[in-house]
PDB file of C-alpha atoms and ligand atoms in Angstrom:
ATOM      1  CA  MET A 331     -18.189-126.965 -55.351  1.00 44.00           C
ATOM      2  CA  SER A 332     -19.407-126.093 -59.094  1.00 46.00           C
ATOM      3  CA  SER A 333     -23.126-125.634 -59.487  1.00 46.00           C
ATOM      4  CA  LEU A 334     -23.456-128.828 -61.384  1.00 44.00           C
ATOM      5  CA  SER A 335     -22.481-130.878 -58.600  1.00 47.00           C
ATOM      6  CA  ARG A 336     -24.675-128.799 -56.119  1.00 47.00           C
ATOM      7  CA  ARG A 337     -27.552-129.370 -58.442  1.00 44.00           C
ATOM      8  CA  ARG A 338     -26.810-133.181 -58.321  1.00 44.00           C
ATOM      9  CA  LEU A 339     -26.375-133.273 -54.469  1.00 43.00           C
ATOM     10  CA  MET A 340     -29.689-131.489 -54.232  1.00 43.00           C
ATOM     11  CA  VAL A 341     -31.397-133.918 -56.602  1.00 39.00           C
ATOM     12  CA  ALA A 342     -29.971-136.864 -54.555  1.00 40.00           C
ATOM     13  CA  ALA A 343     -31.315-135.276 -51.231  1.00 40.00           C
ATOM     14  CA  THR A 344     -34.659-134.420 -52.491  1.00 39.00           C
ATOM     15  CA  GLY A 345     -35.037-138.190 -53.884  1.00 37.00           C
ATOM     16  CA  LEU A 346     -34.238-139.734 -50.762  1.00 39.00           C
ATOM     17  CA  VAL A 347     -36.694-137.527 -48.671  1.00 40.00           C
ATOM     18  CA  ALA A 348     -39.205-138.607 -51.430  1.00 39.00           C
ATOM     19  CA  THR A 349     -38.302-142.102 -51.116  1.00 41.00           C
ATOM     20  CA  ALA A 350     -38.533-142.226 -47.406  1.00 41.00           C
ATOM     21  CA  ALA A 351     -42.035-140.444 -46.680  1.00 42.00           C
ATOM     22  CA  ALA A 352     -43.674-142.338 -49.973  1.00 41.00           C
ATOM     23  CA  PRO A 353     -45.010-145.344 -48.211  1.00 41.00           C
ATOM     24  CA  ARG A 354     -46.775-143.038 -45.594  1.00 44.00           C
ATOM     25  CA  LEU A 355     -47.897-140.741 -47.913  1.00 45.00           C
ATOM     26  CA  LEU A 356     -49.735-143.309 -50.283  1.00 44.00           C
ATOM     27  CA  PHE A 357     -51.329-144.795 -47.398  1.00 44.00           C
ATOM     28  CA  ALA A 358     -52.654-141.370 -46.007  1.00 43.00           C
ATOM     29  CA  GLN A 359     -53.893-140.627 -49.497  1.00 41.00           C
ATOM     30  CA  ALA A 360     -55.840-144.010 -49.791  1.00 39.00           C
ATOM     31  CA  ALA A 361     -57.426-143.627 -46.386  1.00 40.00           C
ATOM     32  CA  MET A 362     -58.411-139.892 -47.643  1.00 42.00           C
ATOM     33  CA  ALA A 363     -60.061-141.443 -50.774  1.00 41.00           C
ATOM     34  CA  ALA A 364     -62.151-143.818 -49.306  1.00 43.00           C
ATOM     35  CA  ALA A 365     -63.746-141.544 -46.661  1.00 79.00           C
ATOM     36  CA  GLY A 366     -62.922-137.978 -48.298  1.00 93.00           C
ATOM     37  CA  PRO A 367     -61.898-134.732 -46.154  1.00 97.00           C
ATOM     38  CA  PHE A 368     -65.682-133.980 -45.513  1.00 98.00           C
ATOM     39  CA  LYS A 369     -67.445-135.711 -42.486  1.00 96.00           C
ATOM     40  CA  LEU A 370     -70.989-135.776 -41.261  1.00 97.00           C
ATOM     41  CA  GLU A 371     -70.903-135.114 -37.523  1.00 97.00           C
ATOM     42  CA  PRO A 372     -73.330-136.910 -35.287  1.00 97.00           C
ATOM     43  CA  LEU A 373     -76.250-134.888 -33.806  1.00 98.00           C
ATOM     44  CA  ALA A 374     -75.431-133.675 -30.283  1.00 97.00           C
ATOM     45  CA  TYR A 375     -78.623-134.974 -29.172  1.00 98.00           C
ATOM     46  CA  PRO A 376     -80.899-137.903 -29.839  1.00 98.00           C
ATOM     47  CA  ALA A 377     -83.102-137.842 -32.978  1.00 98.00           C
ATOM     48  CA  ASN A 378     -86.186-137.809 -30.876  1.00 98.00           C
ATOM     49  CA  ALA A 379     -84.862-135.116 -28.396  1.00 98.00           C
ATOM     50  CA  LEU A 380     -86.786-132.354 -30.590  1.00 98.00           C
ATOM     51  CA  GLU A 381     -90.268-134.003 -30.331  1.00 98.00           C
ATOM     52  CA  PRO A 382     -93.281-133.268 -30.560  1.00 98.00           C
ATOM     53  CA  HIS A 383     -91.979-130.359 -32.721  1.00 98.00           C
ATOM     54  CA  ILE A 384     -89.717-132.214 -34.873  1.00 98.00           C
ATOM     55  CA  ASP A 385     -90.167-136.174 -34.901  1.00 98.00           C
ATOM     56  CA  ALA A 386     -87.407-138.489 -34.728  1.00 98.00           C
ATOM     57  CA  LYS A 387     -87.990-139.977 -38.264  1.00 98.00           C
ATOM     58  CA  THR A 388     -87.501-136.462 -40.136  1.00 98.00           C
ATOM     59  CA  MET A 389     -84.675-135.884 -38.015  1.00 98.00           C
ATOM     60  CA  GLU A 390     -82.897-138.935 -38.989  1.00 98.00           C
ATOM     61  CA  ILE A 391     -84.005-138.852 -42.765  1.00 98.00           C
ATOM     62  CA  HIS A 392     -82.792-135.088 -42.908  1.00 98.00           C
ATOM     63  CA  HIS A 393     -79.585-135.686 -40.895  1.00 98.00           C
ATOM     64  CA  ASP A 394     -78.526-139.138 -42.016  1.00 98.00           C
ATOM     65  CA  ARG A 395     -79.474-139.012 -45.631  1.00 98.00           C
ATOM     66  CA  HIS A 396     -80.233-135.212 -46.982  1.00 98.00           C
ATOM     67  CA  HIS A 397     -76.944-133.861 -45.181  1.00 98.00           C
ATOM     68  CA  GLN A 398     -75.066-137.074 -46.221  1.00 98.00           C
ATOM     69  CA  ALA A 399     -75.942-136.560 -49.788  1.00 98.00           C
ATOM     70  CA  PHE A 400     -74.256-133.032 -49.574  1.00 98.00           C
ATOM     71  CA  ILE A 401     -71.136-134.496 -48.034  1.00 98.00           C
ATOM     72  CA  THR A 402     -70.894-137.507 -50.508  1.00 98.00           C
ATOM     73  CA  ASN A 403     -71.458-134.773 -53.480  1.00 97.00           C
ATOM     74  CA  LEU A 404     -68.356-132.268 -51.823  1.00 98.00           C
ATOM     75  CA  ASN A 405     -66.066-135.578 -51.286  1.00 98.00           C
ATOM     76  CA  ASN A 406     -66.625-136.263 -55.147  1.00 97.00           C
ATOM     77  CA  PHE A 407     -65.765-132.851 -56.046  1.00 98.00           C
ATOM     78  CA  ALA A 408     -62.921-132.727 -53.781  1.00 97.00           C
ATOM     79  CA  LYS A 409     -61.247-135.709 -55.463  1.00 96.00           C
ATOM     80  CA  ASP A 410     -60.265-133.700 -58.254  1.00 96.00           C
ATOM     81  CA  ASN A 411     -60.326-130.322 -56.594  1.00 97.00           C
ATOM     82  CA  PRO A 412     -58.420-130.855 -53.008  1.00 97.00           C
ATOM     83  CA  GLN A 413     -58.223-127.180 -52.678  1.00 96.00           C
ATOM     84  CA  LEU A 414     -62.048-127.008 -51.595  1.00 97.00           C
ATOM     85  CA  ALA A 415     -61.160-128.720 -48.181  1.00 97.00           C
ATOM     86  CA  GLU A 416     -57.672-126.930 -47.631  1.00 97.00           C
ATOM     87  CA  LYS A 417     -60.031-123.895 -46.522  1.00 96.00           C
ATOM     88  CA  PRO A 418     -62.579-123.092 -44.153  1.00 96.00           C
ATOM     89  CA  VAL A 419     -66.068-123.690 -45.729  1.00 97.00           C
ATOM     90  CA  GLY A 420     -66.997-119.868 -44.801  1.00 96.00           C
ATOM     91  CA  GLU A 421     -63.824-118.652 -46.852  1.00 96.00           C
ATOM     92  CA  VAL A 422     -64.782-120.976 -49.883  1.00 98.00           C
ATOM     93  CA  LEU A 423     -68.407-119.921 -49.979  1.00 98.00           C
ATOM     94  CA  GLY A 424     -67.405-116.160 -49.500  1.00 97.00           C
ATOM     95  CA  ASN A 425     -65.337-116.628 -52.739  1.00 98.00           C
ATOM     96  CA  LEU A 426     -67.059-118.893 -55.133  1.00 98.00           C
ATOM     97  CA  GLY A 427     -65.460-117.016 -58.112  1.00 98.00           C
ATOM     98  CA  ALA A 428     -62.358-118.897 -57.505  1.00 97.00           C
ATOM     99  CA  VAL A 429     -63.787-122.369 -57.548  1.00 98.00           C
ATOM    100  CA  PRO A 430     -63.418-123.775 -61.096  1.00 97.00           C
ATOM    101  CA  GLU A 431     -66.645-122.754 -63.120  1.00 98.00           C
ATOM    102  CA  ALA A 432     -67.300-126.186 -64.086  1.00 97.00           C
ATOM    103  CA  ILE A 433     -68.223-127.488 -60.501  1.00 98.00           C
ATOM    104  CA  ARG A 434     -69.125-123.673 -59.305  1.00 98.00           C
ATOM    105  CA  THR A 435     -72.878-124.460 -59.005  1.00 98.00           C
ATOM    106  CA  GLY A 436     -72.495-128.049 -57.588  1.00 98.00           C
ATOM    107  CA  VAL A 437     -69.900-126.835 -54.929  1.00 98.00           C
ATOM    108  CA  ARG A 438     -72.380-123.796 -54.066  1.00 98.00           C
ATOM    109  CA  ASN A 439     -75.262-126.476 -53.625  1.00 98.00           C
ATOM    110  CA  SER A 440     -73.697-128.990 -51.793  1.00 98.00           C
ATOM    111  CA  MET A 441     -71.159-126.662 -49.671  1.00 98.00           C
ATOM    112  CA  GLY A 442     -73.975-124.496 -49.103  1.00 98.00           C
ATOM    113  CA  GLY A 443     -76.267-127.291 -48.004  1.00 98.00           C
ATOM    114  CA  HIS A 444     -73.040-128.580 -45.935  1.00 98.00           C
ATOM    115  CA  ALA A 445     -72.911-125.188 -44.073  1.00 98.00           C
ATOM    116  CA  ASN A 446     -76.566-124.673 -43.988  1.00 98.00           C
ATOM    117  CA  HIS A 447     -77.387-128.292 -42.214  1.00 98.00           C
ATOM    118  CA  THR A 448     -74.035-127.931 -40.015  1.00 98.00           C
ATOM    119  CA  MET A 449     -75.626-124.619 -38.435  1.00 98.00           C
ATOM    120  CA  PHE A 450     -79.170-126.220 -38.094  1.00 98.00           C
ATOM    121  CA  TRP A 451     -78.196-129.324 -36.184  1.00 98.00           C
ATOM    122  CA  GLN A 452     -75.897-126.876 -33.936  1.00 98.00           C
ATOM    123  CA  ILE A 453     -78.823-124.525 -32.910  1.00 98.00           C
ATOM    124  CA  MET A 454     -81.272-127.067 -32.272  1.00 98.00           C
ATOM    125  CA  GLY A 455     -81.686-128.932 -29.136  1.00 98.00           C
ATOM    126  CA  PRO A 456     -83.553-129.897 -25.984  1.00 97.00           C
ATOM    127  CA  ASN A 457     -84.168-127.184 -23.160  1.00 93.00           C
ATOM    128  CA  GLY A 458     -83.009-124.383 -25.185  1.00 96.00           C
ATOM    129  CA  GLY A 459     -83.490-121.482 -22.704  1.00 96.00           C
ATOM    130  CA  LYS A 460     -84.016-118.135 -23.679  1.00 97.00           C
ATOM    131  CA  PRO A 461     -82.027-115.386 -25.588  1.00 98.00           C
ATOM    132  CA  GLU A 462     -79.905-113.334 -22.742  1.00 97.00           C
ATOM    133  CA  GLY A 463     -77.447-110.671 -22.457  1.00 98.00           C
ATOM    134  CA  ALA A 464     -75.749-109.133 -25.961  1.00 98.00           C
ATOM    135  CA  LEU A 465     -78.044-111.275 -27.702  1.00 98.00           C
ATOM    136  CA  LEU A 466     -81.381-110.225 -26.291  1.00 98.00           C
ATOM    137  CA  ALA A 467     -80.234-106.712 -26.583  1.00 98.00           C
ATOM    138  CA  ALA A 468     -79.630-106.736 -30.078  1.00 98.00           C
ATOM    139  CA  ILE A 469     -82.893-108.808 -30.629  1.00 98.00           C
ATOM    140  CA  ASP A 470     -84.710-105.769 -29.242  1.00 98.00           C
ATOM    141  CA  SER A 471     -82.716-102.954 -31.050  1.00 98.00           C
ATOM    142  CA  ASP A 472     -82.273-104.432 -34.490  1.00 98.00           C
ATOM    143  CA  LEU A 473     -85.531-106.755 -34.409  1.00 98.00           C
ATOM    144  CA  GLY A 474     -88.032-105.051 -32.712  1.00 98.00           C
ATOM    145  CA  GLY A 475     -88.104-107.554 -29.753  1.00 98.00           C
ATOM    146  CA  MET A 476     -88.570-111.163 -29.499  1.00 98.00           C
ATOM    147  CA  GLU A 477     -92.274-111.119 -30.485  1.00 98.00           C
ATOM    148  CA  LYS A 478     -92.085-109.230 -33.465  1.00 98.00           C
ATOM    149  CA  PHE A 479     -88.878-110.915 -34.370  1.00 98.00           C
ATOM    150  CA  GLN A 480     -90.604-114.338 -34.598  1.00 98.00           C
ATOM    151  CA  THR A 481     -93.712-112.796 -36.255  1.00 98.00           C
ATOM    152  CA  ASP A 482     -91.522-111.421 -39.163  1.00 98.00           C
ATOM    153  CA  PHE A 483     -89.203-114.327 -39.149  1.00 99.00           C
ATOM    154  CA  ASN A 484     -92.168-116.716 -39.550  1.00 98.00           C
ATOM    155  CA  ALA A 485     -93.656-114.709 -42.200  1.00 98.00           C
ATOM    156  CA  ALA A 486     -90.309-114.594 -43.952  1.00 98.00           C
ATOM    157  CA  GLY A 487     -90.184-117.829 -43.636  1.00 98.00           C
ATOM    158  CA  GLY A 488     -93.860-118.671 -45.418  1.00 98.00           C
ATOM    159  CA  ARG A 489     -92.895-116.308 -48.159  1.00 98.00           C
ATOM    160  CA  VAL A 490     -90.037-118.659 -49.303  1.00 98.00           C
ATOM    161  CA  PHE A 491     -91.440-119.946 -52.653  1.00 97.00           C
ATOM    162  CA  GLY A 492     -90.045-123.284 -53.277  1.00 95.00           C
ATOM    163  CA  SER A 493     -87.261-124.381 -51.458  1.00 98.00           C
ATOM    164  CA  GLY A 494     -84.893-122.188 -49.224  1.00 98.00           C
ATOM    165  CA  TRP A 495     -83.929-120.912 -46.047  1.00 98.00           C
ATOM    166  CA  VAL A 496     -84.955-118.095 -43.728  1.00 99.00           C
ATOM    167  CA  PHE A 497     -82.117-116.731 -41.680  1.00 99.00           C
ATOM    168  CA  VAL A 498     -81.052-114.349 -39.141  1.00 98.00           C
ATOM    169  CA  THR A 499     -77.811-112.655 -40.337  1.00 98.00           C
ATOM    170  CA  VAL A 500     -74.984-110.883 -38.551  1.00 98.00           C
ATOM    171  CA  GLY A 501     -73.852-108.472 -41.018  1.00 97.00           C
ATOM    172  CA  LYS A 502     -70.193-106.812 -41.083  1.00 94.00           C
ATOM    173  CA  ASP A 503     -71.406-104.102 -38.820  1.00 95.00           C
ATOM    174  CA  GLY A 504     -72.485-106.712 -36.139  1.00 96.00           C
ATOM    175  CA  LYS A 505     -76.402-105.908 -36.829  1.00 98.00           C
ATOM    176  CA  LEU A 506     -78.949-108.505 -36.938  1.00 98.00           C
ATOM    177  CA  ALA A 507     -81.461-108.904 -40.073  1.00 98.00           C
ATOM    178  CA  ILE A 508     -83.979-111.387 -41.226  1.00 98.00           C
ATOM    179  CA  GLU A 509     -83.257-112.550 -44.742  1.00 98.00           C
ATOM    180  CA  THR A 510     -84.390-115.475 -47.077  1.00 98.00           C
ATOM    181  CA  ARG A 511     -82.040-117.629 -49.304  1.00 98.00           C
ATOM    182  CA  PRO A 512     -83.439-119.859 -52.027  1.00 98.00           C
ATOM    183  CA  ASN A 513     -81.987-123.461 -52.611  1.00 98.00           C
ATOM    184  CA  GLN A 514     -78.917-123.722 -50.353  1.00 98.00           C
ATOM    185  CA  ASP A 515     -77.645-120.502 -50.284  1.00 98.00           C
ATOM    186  CA  ASN A 516     -76.026-119.145 -47.268  1.00 98.00           C
ATOM    187  CA  PRO A 517     -75.405-115.501 -46.112  1.00 98.00           C
ATOM    188  CA  MET A 518     -71.549-116.527 -46.166  1.00 98.00           C
ATOM    189  CA  MET A 519     -71.917-116.207 -49.959  1.00 98.00           C
ATOM    190  CA  ASP A 520     -72.282-112.408 -49.405  1.00 95.00           C
ATOM    191  CA  GLY A 521     -70.076-111.952 -46.524  1.00 95.00           C
ATOM    192  CA  LYS A 522     -72.562-112.035 -43.829  1.00 97.00           C
ATOM    193  CA  ARG A 523     -72.931-114.753 -41.293  1.00 98.00           C
ATOM    194  CA  ALA A 524     -76.229-116.988 -40.453  1.00 98.00           C
ATOM    195  CA  LEU A 525     -76.888-116.409 -36.718  1.00 98.00           C
ATOM    196  CA  LEU A 526     -79.366-119.020 -37.041  1.00 98.00           C
ATOM    197  CA  GLY A 527     -81.704-120.085 -39.806  1.00 98.00           C
ATOM    198  CA  ASN A 528     -84.909-122.443 -40.433  1.00 99.00           C
ATOM    199  CA  ASP A 529     -84.871-124.880 -43.254  1.00 98.00           C
ATOM    200  CA  VAL A 530     -88.164-124.274 -45.290  1.00 98.00           C
ATOM    201  CA  TRP A 531     -87.234-127.014 -47.927  1.00 98.00           C
ATOM    202  CA  GLU A 532     -90.478-129.585 -47.578  1.00 97.00           C
ATOM    203  CA  HIS A 533     -88.131-132.737 -46.443  1.00 98.00           C
ATOM    204  CA  ALA A 534     -87.470-130.669 -43.070  1.00 98.00           C
ATOM    205  CA  TYR A 535     -91.170-130.956 -42.094  1.00 98.00           C
ATOM    206  CA  TYR A 536     -93.599-132.887 -44.428  1.00 98.00           C
ATOM    207  CA  LEU A 537     -93.838-136.113 -42.888  1.00 97.00           C
ATOM    208  CA  ASN A 538     -95.612-134.414 -39.690  1.00 97.00           C
ATOM    209  CA  TYR A 539     -96.785-131.385 -41.064  1.00 98.00           C
ATOM    210  CA  GLN A 540     -97.504-131.828 -44.835  1.00 98.00           C
ATOM    211  CA  ASN A 541     -98.772-128.554 -46.157  1.00 97.00           C
ATOM    212  CA  ARG A 542     -98.801-126.896 -42.988  1.00 98.00           C
ATOM    213  CA  ARG A 543     -95.515-125.007 -43.228  1.00 98.00           C
ATOM    214  CA  ALA A 544     -96.564-121.999 -41.042  1.00 98.00           C
ATOM    215  CA  ASP A 545     -97.279-124.649 -38.024  1.00 98.00           C
ATOM    216  CA  TYR A 546     -93.838-125.643 -38.262  1.00 98.00           C
ATOM    217  CA  LEU A 547     -91.992-122.604 -38.330  1.00 98.00           C
ATOM    218  CA  LYS A 548     -94.217-121.519 -35.243  1.00 98.00           C
ATOM    219  CA  ALA A 549     -93.627-124.976 -33.370  1.00 98.00           C
ATOM    220  CA  TRP A 550     -89.570-124.530 -34.530  1.00 98.00           C
ATOM    221  CA  TRP A 551     -88.868-121.699 -31.894  1.00 98.00           C
ATOM    222  CA  ASN A 552     -89.323-124.612 -29.471  1.00 98.00           C
ATOM    223  CA  THR A 553     -86.327-126.552 -30.562  1.00 98.00           C
ATOM    224  CA  VAL A 554     -83.924-123.302 -30.642  1.00 98.00           C
ATOM    225  CA  ASN A 555     -80.767-123.707 -28.544  1.00 98.00           C
ATOM    226  CA  TRP A 556     -80.379-119.944 -27.183  1.00 98.00           C
ATOM    227  CA  LYS A 557     -77.230-120.638 -25.584  1.00 98.00           C
ATOM    228  CA  VAL A 558     -75.576-122.150 -28.977  1.00 98.00           C
ATOM    229  CA  VAL A 559     -77.102-118.815 -30.397  1.00 98.00           C
ATOM    230  CA  GLY A 560     -75.655-116.529 -28.180  1.00 98.00           C
ATOM    231  CA  GLU A 561     -71.998-118.312 -28.386  1.00 98.00           C
ATOM    232  CA  ARG A 562     -72.537-117.639 -32.405  1.00 98.00           C
ATOM    233  CA  PHE A 563     -73.252-114.234 -31.739  1.00 98.00           C
ATOM    234  CA  THR A 564     -70.241-113.594 -30.043  1.00 98.00           C
ATOM    235  CA  ALA A 565     -68.309-115.525 -32.369  1.00 98.00           C
ATOM    236  CA  ALA A 566     -69.835-113.799 -35.631  1.00 97.00           C
ATOM    237  CA  LYS A 567     -68.868-110.333 -34.054  1.00 96.00           C
ATOM    238  CA  ALA A 568     -65.188-111.214 -33.399  1.00 96.00           C
ATOM    239  CA  GLY A 569     -64.923-112.547 -37.142  1.00 95.00           C
ATOM    240  CA  THR A 570     -64.502-116.298 -35.704  1.00 96.00           C
ATOM    241  CA  LEU A 571     -67.566-117.864 -36.791  1.00 96.00           C
ATOM    242  CA  ASP A 572     -67.192-120.394 -39.831  1.00 92.00           C
ATOM    243  CA  VAL A 573     -70.347-121.958 -40.500  1.00 95.00           C
TER     244      VAL A 573
HETATM  245 MN1  MN3 B1245     -82.417-129.796 -45.448  1.00 56.65          MN
END
């Protein structure tokens, strides 16, 4: 067979495949455009489950409106930049330099916000228990024990000027540290992982606590689900923790 006729055959075959696949592809793309690749997961517990420490109204507004706004923004970015949804969130945030400059700040804010809040809902819950095992040992060795850890964490959260987060990070060496970030920045942006974190934006507490951020920081410990935090610690050390 001449190379010309072989090329004609290949073109014909490709054309056939494309024609057969087209209707299904178009349908999938239309469904994708309506919803977008990023989704808001429902809370794993009722909105009033963290009362009296965090009230149901705050949870509803925070989850259904604030977190949803980050998802909506991300889906808008993904319309022209579908590559944003093709990698794990942690990978995109860990390499923001690869995101087109025109949308980089927007992606940093909305994907950072999506990651932070996804973590936040996960690490809270009713009947959260206490830290155990390897997690408790790391809190003792890296953070000076539970009491010092909580005092230092609350103090760091109190020092965040304006909007931001206070985290316990897991470094590449597996060590824990208390760190804060402004806005919706996340430790994944510099190669670490958030073990847990508290949102100190005013929307997280203002309905119930107004200007009393210190009271919110103190009460928040009653909402932490230590079983989930322990699982996140194991995953972070194994390199399998995404957000
Ligand atoms: Mn928030």
